[in-house]
């Protein structure tokens, strides 16, 4: 008997040159109140890049409250959600990268108000998903939040993002080659729910990134559009699945482990891409070699030294990865790999 889950998709996705100019029309259709109370969650740098414009635009519709976040800690998200609730916010807008959008989604979920996602860098697939990756006391905490009501991705702004962030977006998408396989494995061995449509949608976004890697890496507006649409597609796959399963597997567990062991040293998508090479090798899938070639070609790190990390950190990350989310079964199994096996894998993939 199949389980029942609710599928909530973004109502509007606006991608292209000047897309940010559509914000007024979306605010108008969101609420019939004469004046709105609007919360804007952004970062220090992203406030300058796009937050100022959003704040000025929102002021035409009522009172605006701006939160500039410096981290993605669960306690930070809880504080902002409480403040937003006390201010009776009608809509919350996330402007920037993963931190801002994740906290905006959490705030919308906790206060029961619509969320508008405005990514300024295409570095992750959370821009359209109903999940937020927040940091708890000792490890990243992924939780179900609100699916954004609308996603506004202005390619004129996003194409000006640092190239490293654009490459990170490619890296996050490449991870779906592993996450879908892990999901299938958990279905076969653990009887976990598996949705073929959601899986294929996530896989399509990875294939898209692989096929158009040169154009995306060029940071052209067209390349950025391709990347953003693929990231949205991956986010929608999670909406359909009702979990992050199609987009997050052992490659993400490895990435989260790296983020714990070397906080702030590696971008999420960089770590995911490296994890993709490693996990495909463990699966015995020769695709890992092609992905490594593409990563080298466009400038994504493929070695510990390119990441600026000592080899022992990567060995440790690979051994502790399954403990990040013990309930999520992957190719790493329930106990993970030994230090000796981790060393062997990392050497044979030339990561160390």
Short mmCIF file of C-alpha atoms in Angstrom, two decimals:
data_model
loop_
_atom_site.label_atom_id
_atom_site.label_comp_id
_atom_site.label_asym_id
_atom_site.label_seq_id
_atom_site.Cartn_x
_atom_site.Cartn_y
_atom_site.Cartn_z
CA UNK A 1 0.00 0.00 0.00
CA UNK A 2 1.51 3.33 -1.03
CA UNK A 3 1.88 6.09 1.53
CA UNK A 4 0.04 9.39 1.26
CA UNK A 5 1.94 12.64 1.11
CA UNK A 6 1.05 16.16 0.14
CA UNK A 7 2.72 17.76 -2.88
CA UNK A 8 3.02 21.54 -2.63
CA UNK A 9 4.83 23.18 -5.55
CA UNK A 10 5.94 26.79 -6.05
CA UNK A 11 3.04 28.65 -7.66
CA UNK A 12 5.29 30.93 -9.71
CA UNK A 13 8.85 30.64 -10.95
CA UNK A 14 10.10 33.73 -12.77
CA UNK A 15 13.53 33.39 -14.38
CA UNK A 16 15.29 35.79 -16.72
CA UNK A 17 16.66 39.26 -17.34
CA UNK A 18 14.94 41.83 -15.13
CA UNK A 19 12.89 39.18 -13.31
CA UNK A 20 13.18 41.13 -10.06
CA UNK A 21 10.84 43.76 -11.52
CA UNK A 22 8.02 41.23 -11.12
CA UNK A 23 8.15 41.52 -7.32
CA UNK A 24 5.43 44.23 -7.09
CA UNK A 25 2.90 42.15 -9.02
CA UNK A 26 3.57 39.12 -6.80
CA UNK A 27 3.17 41.19 -3.64
CA UNK A 28 -0.13 42.55 -4.97
CA UNK A 29 -1.59 39.12 -5.60
CA UNK A 30 -0.40 37.69 -2.29
CA UNK A 31 -2.67 39.66 0.00
CA UNK A 32 -5.71 41.86 -0.37
CA UNK A 33 -4.79 44.00 2.64
CA UNK A 34 -4.34 47.69 1.99
CA UNK A 35 -0.92 47.59 3.64
CA UNK A 36 1.33 44.61 4.21
CA UNK A 37 3.83 43.82 6.93
CA UNK A 38 6.78 42.36 5.05
CA UNK A 39 9.80 40.57 6.46
CA UNK A 40 13.03 40.49 4.44
CA UNK A 41 15.73 37.97 5.36
CA UNK A 42 19.08 38.64 3.73
CA UNK A 43 22.83 38.67 4.47
CA UNK A 44 25.38 41.43 4.91
CA UNK A 45 26.73 41.23 1.34
CA UNK A 46 23.48 40.19 -0.30
CA UNK A 47 21.70 43.16 1.26
CA UNK A 48 23.81 45.43 -0.95
CA UNK A 49 23.52 43.18 -4.01
CA UNK A 50 19.74 42.88 -4.00
CA UNK A 51 18.30 43.33 -0.53
CA UNK A 52 18.24 47.12 -0.80
CA UNK A 53 16.17 46.97 -3.99
CA UNK A 54 13.77 44.47 -2.43
CA UNK A 55 13.40 46.59 0.71
CA UNK A 56 12.67 49.76 -1.30
CA UNK A 57 10.18 47.94 -3.51
CA UNK A 58 8.44 46.37 -0.51
CA UNK A 59 8.08 49.75 1.24
CA UNK A 60 5.53 50.73 -1.42
CA UNK A 61 3.27 48.03 0.02
CA UNK A 62 3.56 48.71 3.74
CA UNK A 63 5.91 48.27 6.67
CA UNK A 64 9.17 46.37 6.10
CA UNK A 65 11.35 44.57 8.66
CA UNK A 66 14.84 43.50 7.58
CA UNK A 67 16.93 40.75 9.18
CA UNK A 68 20.55 40.43 8.06
CA UNK A 69 21.71 36.95 8.99
CA UNK A 70 25.31 35.89 9.52
CA UNK A 71 24.76 32.16 9.99
CA UNK A 72 22.25 29.38 9.35
CA UNK A 73 21.95 28.17 12.93
CA UNK A 74 18.64 26.75 14.06
CA UNK A 75 18.61 29.17 17.00
CA UNK A 76 19.00 32.11 14.59
CA UNK A 77 16.07 30.85 12.49
CA UNK A 78 13.95 30.37 15.64
CA UNK A 79 14.72 33.89 16.86
CA UNK A 80 13.75 35.47 13.54
CA UNK A 81 10.58 33.37 13.31
CA UNK A 82 9.58 34.51 16.81
CA UNK A 83 10.27 38.14 15.97
CA UNK A 84 8.33 37.83 12.70
CA UNK A 85 5.40 36.33 14.56
CA UNK A 86 5.41 39.12 17.15
CA UNK A 87 5.37 41.68 14.32
CA UNK A 88 2.44 39.89 12.58
CA UNK A 89 4.32 39.54 9.29
CA UNK A 90 2.10 38.90 6.22
CA UNK A 91 4.83 37.67 3.87
CA UNK A 92 8.53 36.84 4.18
CA UNK A 93 11.10 37.32 1.42
CA UNK A 94 14.44 35.50 1.37
CA UNK A 95 17.08 37.43 -0.60
CA UNK A 96 20.54 35.98 -1.14
CA UNK A 97 22.12 32.58 -0.73
CA UNK A 98 21.32 29.40 1.16
CA UNK A 99 21.36 30.94 4.65
CA UNK A 100 18.87 33.69 3.88
CA UNK A 101 16.47 31.58 1.86
CA UNK A 102 16.52 28.66 4.31
CA UNK A 103 15.78 30.94 7.26
CA UNK A 104 13.04 32.70 5.26
CA UNK A 105 11.43 29.32 4.51
CA UNK A 106 11.67 28.32 8.17
CA UNK A 107 10.12 31.64 9.22
CA UNK A 108 7.28 31.26 6.72
CA UNK A 109 6.65 27.72 7.95
CA UNK A 110 6.55 28.74 11.60
CA UNK A 111 4.37 31.82 11.06
CA UNK A 112 2.13 30.33 8.37
CA UNK A 113 2.77 33.09 5.84
CA UNK A 114 3.84 32.86 2.16
CA UNK A 115 7.52 32.90 1.23
CA UNK A 116 9.14 34.54 -1.79
CA UNK A 117 12.56 33.13 -2.69
CA UNK A 118 14.94 35.55 -4.44
CA UNK A 119 18.31 33.83 -5.01
CA UNK A 120 21.25 36.10 -5.80
CA UNK A 121 23.64 33.20 -6.34
CA UNK A 122 22.84 29.83 -7.92
CA UNK A 123 24.91 27.84 -5.43
CA UNK A 124 22.31 25.37 -4.12
CA UNK A 125 19.02 23.66 -4.97
CA UNK A 126 17.15 24.92 -1.91
CA UNK A 127 15.79 27.94 -3.78
CA UNK A 128 12.54 26.12 -4.63
CA UNK A 129 12.51 23.19 -2.20
CA UNK A 130 10.46 22.79 1.00
CA UNK A 131 13.56 21.88 3.03
CA UNK A 132 16.02 23.98 5.00
CA UNK A 133 19.50 22.93 6.08
CA UNK A 134 20.01 24.53 9.47
CA UNK A 135 22.90 23.93 11.84
CA UNK A 136 22.01 22.45 15.22
CA UNK A 137 24.31 22.24 18.21
CA UNK A 138 26.67 19.71 16.61
CA UNK A 139 25.58 18.93 13.06
CA UNK A 140 23.50 20.22 10.14
CA UNK A 141 19.78 19.80 10.68
CA UNK A 142 17.59 19.30 7.61
CA UNK A 143 13.93 19.97 8.19
CA UNK A 144 10.69 20.32 6.27
CA UNK A 145 9.62 23.94 5.97
CA UNK A 146 7.51 25.89 3.49
CA UNK A 147 7.66 25.52 -0.26
CA UNK A 148 8.19 29.06 -1.60
CA UNK A 149 5.06 30.62 -3.05
CA UNK A 150 7.24 32.20 -5.73
CA UNK A 151 10.84 32.04 -6.93
CA UNK A 152 12.26 35.13 -8.63
CA UNK A 153 15.64 34.53 -10.28
CA UNK A 154 17.01 37.58 -12.07
CA UNK A 155 19.77 36.35 -14.39
CA UNK A 156 21.23 39.87 -14.73
CA UNK A 157 22.03 39.86 -11.00
CA UNK A 158 22.87 36.18 -10.59
CA UNK A 159 25.34 36.17 -13.50
CA UNK A 160 27.40 38.73 -11.53
CA UNK A 161 27.79 36.30 -8.61
CA UNK A 162 31.33 35.06 -7.91
CA UNK A 163 32.20 32.20 -10.27
CA UNK A 164 32.92 29.95 -7.30
CA UNK A 165 29.24 30.17 -6.28
CA UNK A 166 28.09 29.32 -9.80
CA UNK A 167 30.40 26.31 -9.87
CA UNK A 168 29.05 25.30 -6.48
CA UNK A 169 25.57 25.16 -8.03
CA UNK A 170 26.86 22.77 -10.69
CA UNK A 171 28.45 20.67 -7.94
CA UNK A 172 25.21 20.44 -5.98
CA UNK A 173 23.40 19.21 -9.10
CA UNK A 174 26.03 16.59 -9.96
CA UNK A 175 25.28 15.00 -6.61
CA UNK A 176 21.91 13.73 -7.91
CA UNK A 177 23.77 11.00 -9.81
CA UNK A 178 24.48 9.52 -6.37
CA UNK A 179 21.42 10.53 -4.34
CA UNK A 180 19.00 8.84 -6.76
CA UNK A 181 21.04 5.61 -6.63
CA UNK A 182 21.10 5.76 -2.83
CA UNK A 183 17.32 6.24 -2.78
CA UNK A 184 16.85 3.21 -5.03
CA UNK A 185 19.20 1.21 -2.78
CA UNK A 186 17.27 2.16 0.36
CA UNK A 187 14.05 1.15 -1.40
CA UNK A 188 15.42 -2.27 -2.32
CA UNK A 189 17.18 -3.07 0.95
CA UNK A 190 15.07 -1.20 3.52
CA UNK A 191 11.64 -1.02 1.89
CA UNK A 192 11.77 2.76 1.90
CA UNK A 193 9.24 4.67 -0.23
CA UNK A 194 10.63 5.43 -3.69
CA UNK A 195 9.05 7.69 -6.31
CA UNK A 196 10.31 7.13 -9.84
CA UNK A 197 9.02 10.45 -11.20
CA UNK A 198 10.71 12.52 -8.48
CA UNK A 199 13.91 10.50 -8.92
CA UNK A 200 13.99 11.01 -12.68
CA UNK A 201 13.32 14.74 -12.30
CA UNK A 202 16.29 15.07 -9.95
CA UNK A 203 18.43 12.99 -12.28
CA UNK A 204 17.42 15.18 -15.22
CA UNK A 205 18.78 18.24 -13.41
CA UNK A 206 22.14 16.47 -12.94
CA UNK A 207 22.27 15.43 -16.60
CA UNK A 208 21.43 19.00 -17.60
CA UNK A 209 24.32 20.39 -15.53
CA UNK A 210 26.70 17.83 -17.01
CA UNK A 211 25.60 18.52 -20.58
CA UNK A 212 25.76 22.32 -20.34
CA UNK A 213 28.69 22.63 -17.92
CA UNK A 214 30.75 24.88 -20.20
CA UNK A 215 27.98 27.39 -20.83
CA UNK A 216 27.03 27.46 -17.14
CA UNK A 217 30.65 27.86 -16.04
CA UNK A 218 31.03 30.82 -18.42
CA UNK A 219 28.65 32.77 -16.11
CA UNK A 220 26.71 34.03 -19.13
CA UNK A 221 23.08 35.01 -18.48
CA UNK A 222 21.98 32.06 -20.65
CA UNK A 223 24.23 29.68 -18.72
CA UNK A 224 22.91 31.02 -15.44
CA UNK A 225 19.33 30.55 -16.66
CA UNK A 226 20.07 26.90 -17.49
CA UNK A 227 21.61 26.41 -14.04
CA UNK A 228 18.75 28.10 -12.17
CA UNK A 229 16.11 26.10 -14.03
CA UNK A 230 17.95 22.87 -13.19
CA UNK A 231 18.21 23.89 -9.51
CA UNK A 232 14.47 24.65 -9.47
CA UNK A 233 13.82 21.25 -11.08
CA UNK A 234 15.81 19.55 -8.32
CA UNK A 235 13.89 21.51 -5.68
CA UNK A 236 10.59 20.50 -7.24
CA UNK A 237 11.67 16.83 -7.16
CA UNK A 238 11.85 17.17 -3.37
CA UNK A 239 8.39 18.76 -3.29
CA UNK A 240 7.03 15.77 -5.21
CA UNK A 241 8.87 13.17 -3.11
CA UNK A 242 7.87 14.79 0.16
CA UNK A 243 11.47 14.40 1.32
CA UNK A 244 14.98 15.45 0.32
CA UNK A 245 15.72 11.86 -0.77
CA UNK A 246 15.97 12.47 -4.56
CA UNK A 247 18.48 15.27 -4.06
CA UNK A 248 20.51 14.26 -1.02
CA UNK A 249 22.34 11.00 -0.40
CA UNK A 250 25.77 9.79 0.68
CA UNK A 251 27.44 12.62 -1.24
CA UNK A 252 25.57 15.11 0.96
CA UNK A 253 26.41 13.17 4.14
CA UNK A 254 30.08 13.43 3.16
CA UNK A 255 29.65 17.16 2.41
CA UNK A 256 27.98 17.81 5.78
CA UNK A 257 30.75 15.88 7.53
CA UNK A 258 33.34 18.10 5.83
CA UNK A 259 31.39 21.19 6.87
CA UNK A 260 31.48 20.01 10.49
CA UNK A 261 35.20 19.14 10.45
CA UNK A 262 36.29 22.23 8.51
CA UNK A 263 33.58 24.88 9.03
CA UNK A 264 33.61 27.72 6.53
CA UNK A 265 36.45 26.24 4.49
CA UNK A 266 34.48 24.59 1.67
CA UNK A 267 31.34 25.59 -0.22
CA UNK A 268 28.48 23.10 0.04
CA UNK A 269 28.38 22.39 -3.71
CA UNK A 270 32.16 21.89 -3.85
CA UNK A 271 31.96 19.27 -1.11
CA UNK A 272 28.95 17.59 -2.74
CA UNK A 273 30.77 17.37 -6.10
CA UNK A 274 33.80 15.78 -4.46
CA UNK A 275 31.50 13.40 -2.61
CA UNK A 276 29.91 12.49 -5.94
CA UNK A 277 33.25 11.30 -7.36
CA UNK A 278 33.90 9.23 -4.24
CA UNK A 279 30.46 7.61 -3.99
CA UNK A 280 30.21 6.77 -7.71
CA UNK A 281 33.59 5.07 -7.37
CA UNK A 282 32.28 3.04 -4.42
CA UNK A 283 29.26 2.08 -6.54
CA UNK A 284 31.66 0.91 -9.25
CA UNK A 285 30.15 3.38 -11.72
CA UNK A 286 32.72 4.59 -14.30
CA UNK A 287 30.80 7.88 -14.55
CA UNK A 288 33.01 9.13 -11.70
CA UNK A 289 35.90 9.57 -14.14
CA UNK A 290 33.84 11.68 -16.54
CA UNK A 291 32.53 13.85 -13.73
CA UNK A 292 36.06 14.35 -12.40
CA UNK A 293 37.23 15.43 -15.89
CA UNK A 294 34.39 17.95 -16.14
CA UNK A 295 35.09 19.27 -12.64
CA UNK A 296 38.77 19.77 -13.49
CA UNK A 297 37.86 21.48 -16.75
CA UNK A 298 35.55 24.07 -15.17
CA UNK A 299 37.55 24.60 -11.97
CA UNK A 300 35.71 22.64 -9.29
CA UNK A 301 38.15 21.17 -6.73
CA UNK A 302 38.87 17.45 -7.18
CA UNK A 303 41.58 17.02 -4.54
CA UNK A 304 42.12 17.73 -0.86
CA UNK A 305 44.91 20.18 -1.68
CA UNK A 306 42.67 22.13 -4.07
CA UNK A 307 40.15 22.42 -1.24
CA UNK A 308 42.96 23.58 1.04
CA UNK A 309 42.33 20.73 3.47
CA UNK A 310 44.72 18.12 4.90
CA UNK A 311 44.03 14.54 3.71
CA UNK A 312 43.16 13.33 7.20
CA UNK A 313 40.12 15.64 7.29
CA UNK A 314 38.68 13.96 4.18
CA UNK A 315 39.44 10.50 5.55
CA UNK A 316 37.64 11.40 8.78
CA UNK A 317 34.69 12.89 6.86
CA UNK A 318 34.24 9.69 4.89
CA UNK A 319 34.32 7.52 8.02
CA UNK A 320 31.79 9.63 9.99
CA UNK A 321 29.45 10.51 7.10
CA UNK A 322 26.74 7.91 7.92
CA UNK A 323 26.47 9.22 11.50
CA UNK A 324 25.29 12.60 10.21
CA UNK A 325 21.85 11.16 9.45
CA UNK A 326 21.72 7.57 10.77
CA UNK A 327 18.17 7.12 9.50
CA UNK A 328 19.21 7.80 5.89
CA UNK A 329 20.46 4.55 4.35
CA UNK A 330 23.04 4.96 1.55
CA UNK A 331 25.85 3.09 -0.18
CA UNK A 332 27.95 3.79 2.94
CA UNK A 333 25.73 1.45 4.93
CA UNK A 334 24.88 1.91 8.58
CA UNK A 335 28.41 1.74 9.97
CA UNK A 336 30.28 3.51 7.19
CA UNK A 337 33.76 2.65 5.98
CA UNK A 338 36.91 2.02 7.98
CA UNK A 339 39.81 4.45 7.97
CA UNK A 340 41.81 1.98 5.90
CA UNK A 341 39.03 1.65 3.31
CA UNK A 342 38.54 5.43 3.23
CA UNK A 343 42.24 5.94 2.53
CA UNK A 344 42.10 3.41 -0.30
CA UNK A 345 39.06 5.03 -1.93
CA UNK A 346 40.48 8.55 -1.68
CA UNK A 347 43.81 7.47 -3.12
CA UNK A 348 42.27 5.54 -6.01
CA UNK A 349 40.12 8.52 -6.96
CA UNK A 350 43.21 10.79 -6.65
CA UNK A 351 41.42 12.92 -4.07
CA UNK A 352 44.48 12.56 -1.85
#
